Amino acid sequence: MQSSPNMLIKFESKSSRAKGIAFHPKRPWILVSLHSSTIQLWDYRMGTLIDRFDEHDGPVRGIDFHKTQPLFVSGGDDYKIKVWSYQTRRCIFTLNGHLDYVRTVFFHHELPWILSASDDQTIRIWNWQNRSLICTMTGHNHYAMCAQFHPKEDLVVSASMDQSVRVWDISGLRKKHSAPSSLTFEDQMTRANANQADMFGNTDAVVKFVLEGHDRGVNWVSFHPTLPLIVSAGDDRLVKLWRMSDTKAWEVDTCRGHFQNASACLFHPHQDLILSVGEDKTIRVWDLNKRTSVQSFKRENDRFWVIAAHPEINLFAAGHDNGVMVFKLERERPASAVYQNQLFYITKEKHVRSYDFQKNIESPPMLSLKRLGSPWIPPRSLSYNPAERAILVTSSADGGVYELMNLPRDASGAVEPTDTKRGQGSSAVFVARNRFAVFNQAIQQIDIKDLSNSTTKTIKPPTGTTDIYFGGTGCLFLITPTSVVLYDIQQKKHLAELAIHGVKYVVWSNDGLHAALLSKHDVTIVNKKLEQVSTLHETIRIKSATWDDTGVLLYSTLNHIKYSLINGDTGIVRTLDQTVYLVKVKARSVYCLDRAAKPKILTIDPTEYRFKLALIKRNYPEMLQIIKTSSLVGQSIISYLQKKGYPEIALQFVQDPQTRFELAIECGNLDVAVEMAKELDRPKLWLRLGSEALAHGNHQVVEMAYQRLRNFDKLSFLYLSTGDQEKLARMAKIAEHRGDFSSRFQNALYMGDAQSRIEMFKEIDLYPLAYVTAKSHGLTEECESILEACGLTEDQITLPSLGSTLSPPQPIIPTFKSNWPVKATSDSSLEKALLGEMEALADEAEPVSNGVNVEAVLEADGGAAQNGHLIDDEEDDAAGWDMGEDIHPEVEGDFVNVESEDAGAGSSEADIWARNSPIAADHVAAGSFETAMQLLNRQVAAVNFAPLKPRFLEIYEASKTYLPASAGLPPLVNYVRRTVEESELRKILPIIPKDLESIASKDLQEGYAAMRGNKLDDGLKIFKRIVQSLMVNAVSSEQEVEDAKKIIATAAEYIVAMSIELSRRAIGTDFSKLDDEEKKRNLELSAYFTIPKLEVAHRQLALVSAMNLAFKSRNLSSALSFASRIIANGGSPKFVEQARKTKAACERNPQDAIDIEFDQFADFDICAASFTPIYGGSPSTTCPFDGSKYHAEYKGTVCTVCEVAEIGTPASGLRLFASGV
Amino acid sequence: MDPFSAEGVAILGSVQPWGKTHPAKAHQLLNIHNAFHQGQYQAVIDFDTSSLSPENALAARVLQLRAQIALGHAEDVLADIEGEDDEADLAAVKVVAQYAAGDHAGAVSAAQQLAASSADNATVQVLAGTVLQAAGKTDEALALLAKHQGSLEAVALTVQIHLQQNRTDLAVKEVTAAKRWAQDSLLVNLAESWVGLRVGGDKYQQSFYIFEELAQAPSSSAVKSLVGQAVAELHLGRLPEAEAALQQAIEREPDNAEVIANTVVLSAILGKSVEEPLSSLQSAAPEHPLLQDIQEKSELFDKAAAKYTPKVSS
């Protein structure tokens, strides 16, 4: 028997002796009744005392919460039972009746009853609704120490100092109290004689069984929650287990171990365990089935008096001489490990299972770990090694053990692992593909072991090391109570040390660059060199953490999931109603294990942290995306942005003008500020705007602000300083209107207008000043007139000495005309991103409007609409990919697999490729160019290989890698396969770059873009590259072969079309300079350009071009036919409209001015070499590769489209896929 | 036998694998030895050898000289060991230096002499074997290497030669045999990963683990390992990862020929233009097999294409 390390104390209080304990069924509360007459209400999660209730006189022994109502009941040595409301925090009423100490009180689980046991030898049932005593059970002939209701049946069990345990049947009482209101005479009789035996000797409560076996007083008794079992604890130091049936009850067994009075006992609510406490200062846990001790916990000085179990969760509380402790018997954290998309975890049944995050599937059990550690102790940790598919499990049983075992390939049920390696150690983790570290705390030693479990190296960790964790490749984190050490195993040295207290868990980010060190209340993020990046503190316990793929840490506390960015910013993601252990985050899903070790998915809204992350990384497009797609607008995010110094970004979110104004001022965006100030039009705002604008030197805004504020003086001064004489004059006028003399004076002064100053002085009878002014400006006439007016002569006046004339400086530059070079408005990057996006859109739109010579007829804005349509068409077309089945060409069985067993050099993988495949591309990759060419010659009649040279070399260059090996020798050459999973030599095939997918998604789109953008030279090159790349290629299914053929055909049409148009332009597009023959050819080619099967939108471009050209050349009949085709094709309204007009114009006189060889009514192909029509029935030939048509005379020449194949030569057809391989 | 363990003597190639020498002696050389084979040549040269026992000092010196040669300082090495070639170990180093300095014929004949005279010396086996193989005398190289007494270096070299001969079967045998008595030594791991990259399938991933472990651990990280990691990723079809690893490598050693060569391959697989990496390879290592190979194939193409006579229409 050991003092178990597994008893996890969650809360401890210090007080006087605790005699009674009750858990709140829902909240993290516990009531403690004390020997000192106080009742305490604690929040054991936060560790705070919520309330205290002091109305009892003397010790309080019994206490219980009501299951649903905000009530609790207490019973004390003052003989009283009190019912309290914890909401009003008052005693509601007191039940009097007992004649001695009340030992225990309990609520009934559904009826409004309270059960009390008292030293007056009675057990009583009270109705707390009508506050009356409804039953008194007599029979015990000594103190009744404990009485409890059965959790389901109408039974009561009681324990007494008389050494007996009694089971009472109270079904009679229930019947009576649930009877209908109409009472019969008998009923009335019974009620009147409550507690008395009725005429048949029955009472409401009758003794059903008397259990005798204890040979001292019995202190406590409890029912089992589901089984017909009873457990009792007595002063004989024994814990006894009793079983009962309908008719009898008997003693099953005794648990011996307490060496002092056993005070209380109970059944574990979920497991087959009995818990008991005693005055021997121990808590003991017993196996219910074997009645053997499982573990015990001893306190040095405190005798235990009472124990209680939480009804739902795995928590217990025990009361002792100096308070209470709340504890768990075992860790509830399921051992688990995540590797890529898989979670490996150990269930409550000790089965190893896996869970696939992508498919959301739990595997069946893979292994059973029943024999690991001891039966009642769950495994502590799990470490997974993907290379070996092995797991390393530790258990804290027996001072710590570990086991190493391999996971079966397929989960086939909970089998016992075979070939298990085990040993002693408190922690064990994989540190490399074939190494794991085992830490033994007792002897303070770390052993590095290989997979056969033999020690290869021993490390002495710093003293006091408590745990080890994986510390990055080849390294360990050594955890001591005050620090974490990064230790390099190979070099055997400390790389770094960081002082953090009490680290309990280490969680690595997915990219292995950061780790989160979790302690009870702190999360510290470090990089892989163990340098602290950030830290955060929580007031409640941190339970687990996991990293988002973007490098955001999500962690769970007891009741929240929160996030932390690398820079330490945190926030709440969601609340939790039960504790979970996070294992992975993917998009909006958080994967976690609950305490029952079940994988669960919680949905979260990652917007907030994604946004903040984007902000930190200055990833504006992402932010923009978030802003657009989510409703992330709130005061919190705005203040966050403001606080973090991104007012310009916050500005983008805000609608409220006041806030917008503030933000605009803050980021110096005056335009927005002005706009908002206008909208709000408050003096205060104008004032702030004015001073801000002044600081910027933006005097036009300042002017506006002053105007709005009617701040004339400042305005005048502003005009003075900007040199705006005209406005200054106007200000003077205004001043005159306003009759504001000092303002007039000022303005006159600013303007240097002495005359008007004098006038003003005269007006207000300040002749002396007027005179002085006139005098000093040398205005003699004026002086005289003033003197005259005053009736004075010059002699009569004594003047102070006059200085020089004061005139205001004239501005050198007329600044007022434009703003001073102001600080550039901080154009937010976000705005730029917005603008950028707009530009991108514009880019998209542009090429169309200048596409294919549509000339000025098209108005610019037609382009956008056209563009929109193009996209639609393309999508339609992509959907229409699925073509019918084609004939499967037979496999050419022309290779023999030779196994070379003779000595000397073997054949290289390249040779094997060539042997394995009938596909030309594979031969190219193998470097066997001759055979590749032979194949192509046979398959598509390829003769002109020169254009394929870049493609050949490209494939060849991609075929092998160079691995540096021993010094002094050339690198080892290895062959890159497209069959990555395959190691069977007969099936391996080389990688072929530019596969069908990349051609379809990249090159083809580039080609279309070139068509739209009228970059036909480029387009021609791109499409030729496409056909040539596809000629030497390999695909992975028959379906893809069809897709490839489709692309070849499409590309061929574009090549023909572009070649036609290019040759037309080569003739010259300026009609005035062309002779008749050239004109004719030009018109013909423009007509032929409309023949190849282009995308509809592209064909419209060709048609519009042909129509316009024909119309201008007065070839009205042709123009009419093109117009009709445009209308028939529909699409862009601009084109259709234009076509209608043309059609109307042509219909008046449908005649061609120049006769061209173009029969609009006949069905014909265009010869790809001569660009002349091949009418149905006339002899023609085709390219065996791309199917382009030619006049018969071209037979035997090289195809102008693919430039490789020989026209009209029979061929077996291109092989891109070999199903047999 | 194990690099982590004190008894990891076999890897030093000096003692029989089952024999035990004084553990401390072996351990002294462990780090320098591993550094050499991980391609941390500068670390090997900088290694403090002052505290080594005389016997180990020679082994360490040989490693340092070889590191010098690997870094392209063959001439310096030749000067350094001038007149000391009575010692078989140093004579073997001289052979390698000669070969690296361009004196192929001289090196080969010297190697053949050494092979005849001191075939029991592990250093001679490895170094003369290297030269013989480099000169194309594979059979002689293999015969010499076959004489080794528990030298893992000889095993690794043998494995490489088998792979160059495309005898994967023999290479697998060799590695399996070596694993039996020296599981998990660095060289066996490396040899296993070389073989793994040739065998493919599941083995790609295993090889990847080995290279990744070396490349990502701070103590053993070297460009050579990074290239190995990149190559493994490339074979696994994890192209972005391969690109990242190569990028890391190129940041550390922009002129490393193998890094550039594999960049060429990766670019080709990604369908990107290979011109830029090819030209930098041209300037970094004009003799690189990739360049020779491409040149050869380009000529081959022209020759093969000339067999066909296309008729081009006017």
PDB file of N, CA and C in Angstrom, chain A residues 59 278 388 396 562 698 712 1132 1188:
ATOM      1  N   PRO A  59     -21.705  23.553  17.159  1.00  0.00           N
ATOM      2  CA  PRO A  59     -21.270  22.862  15.954  1.00  0.00           C
ATOM      3  C   PRO A  59     -22.410  22.552  14.997  1.00  0.00           C
ATOM      4  N   GLY A 278     -11.180   8.315   8.039  1.00  0.00           N
ATOM      5  CA  GLY A 278     -11.184   7.934   9.442  1.00  0.00           C
ATOM      6  C   GLY A 278     -10.391   8.876  10.306  1.00  0.00           C
ATOM      7  N   GLU A 388       8.048   4.382 -36.961  1.00  0.00           N
ATOM      8  CA  GLU A 388       7.957   2.974 -36.606  1.00  0.00           C
ATOM      9  C   GLU A 388       6.527   2.567 -36.288  1.00  0.00           C
ATOM     10  N   SER A 396       1.684   6.455 -14.044  1.00  0.00           N
ATOM     11  CA  SER A 396       2.340   6.861 -12.815  1.00  0.00           C
ATOM     12  C   SER A 396       2.279   5.761 -11.756  1.00  0.00           C
ATOM     13  N   LYS A 562      -9.457  30.063 -25.533  1.00  0.00           N
ATOM     14  CA  LYS A 562      -8.929  31.380 -25.851  1.00  0.00           C
ATOM     15  C   LYS A 562      -7.837  31.240 -26.891  1.00  0.00           C
ATOM     16  N   ASN A 698      -2.110  72.199 -44.362  1.00  0.00           N
ATOM     17  CA  ASN A 698      -3.175  72.145 -45.349  1.00  0.00           C
ATOM     18  C   ASN A 698      -4.081  73.359 -45.134  1.00  0.00           C
ATOM     19  N   PHE A 712     -13.035  85.117 -37.687  1.00  0.00           N
ATOM     20  CA  PHE A 712     -12.568  86.074 -38.686  1.00  0.00           C
ATOM     21  C   PHE A 712     -11.128  86.465 -38.505  1.00  0.00           C
ATOM     22  N   SER A1132     -22.557  39.036 -75.301  1.00  0.00           N
ATOM     23  CA  SER A1132     -22.384  40.448 -74.970  1.00  0.00           C
ATOM     24  C   SER A1132     -23.406  41.324 -75.685  1.00  0.00           C
ATOM     25  N   SER A1188      -5.610  18.549 -87.433  1.00  0.00           N
ATOM     26  CA  SER A1188      -5.870  19.717 -88.280  1.00  0.00           C
ATOM     27  C   SER A1188      -5.951  19.270 -89.740  1.00  0.00           C
TER      28      SER A1188
END
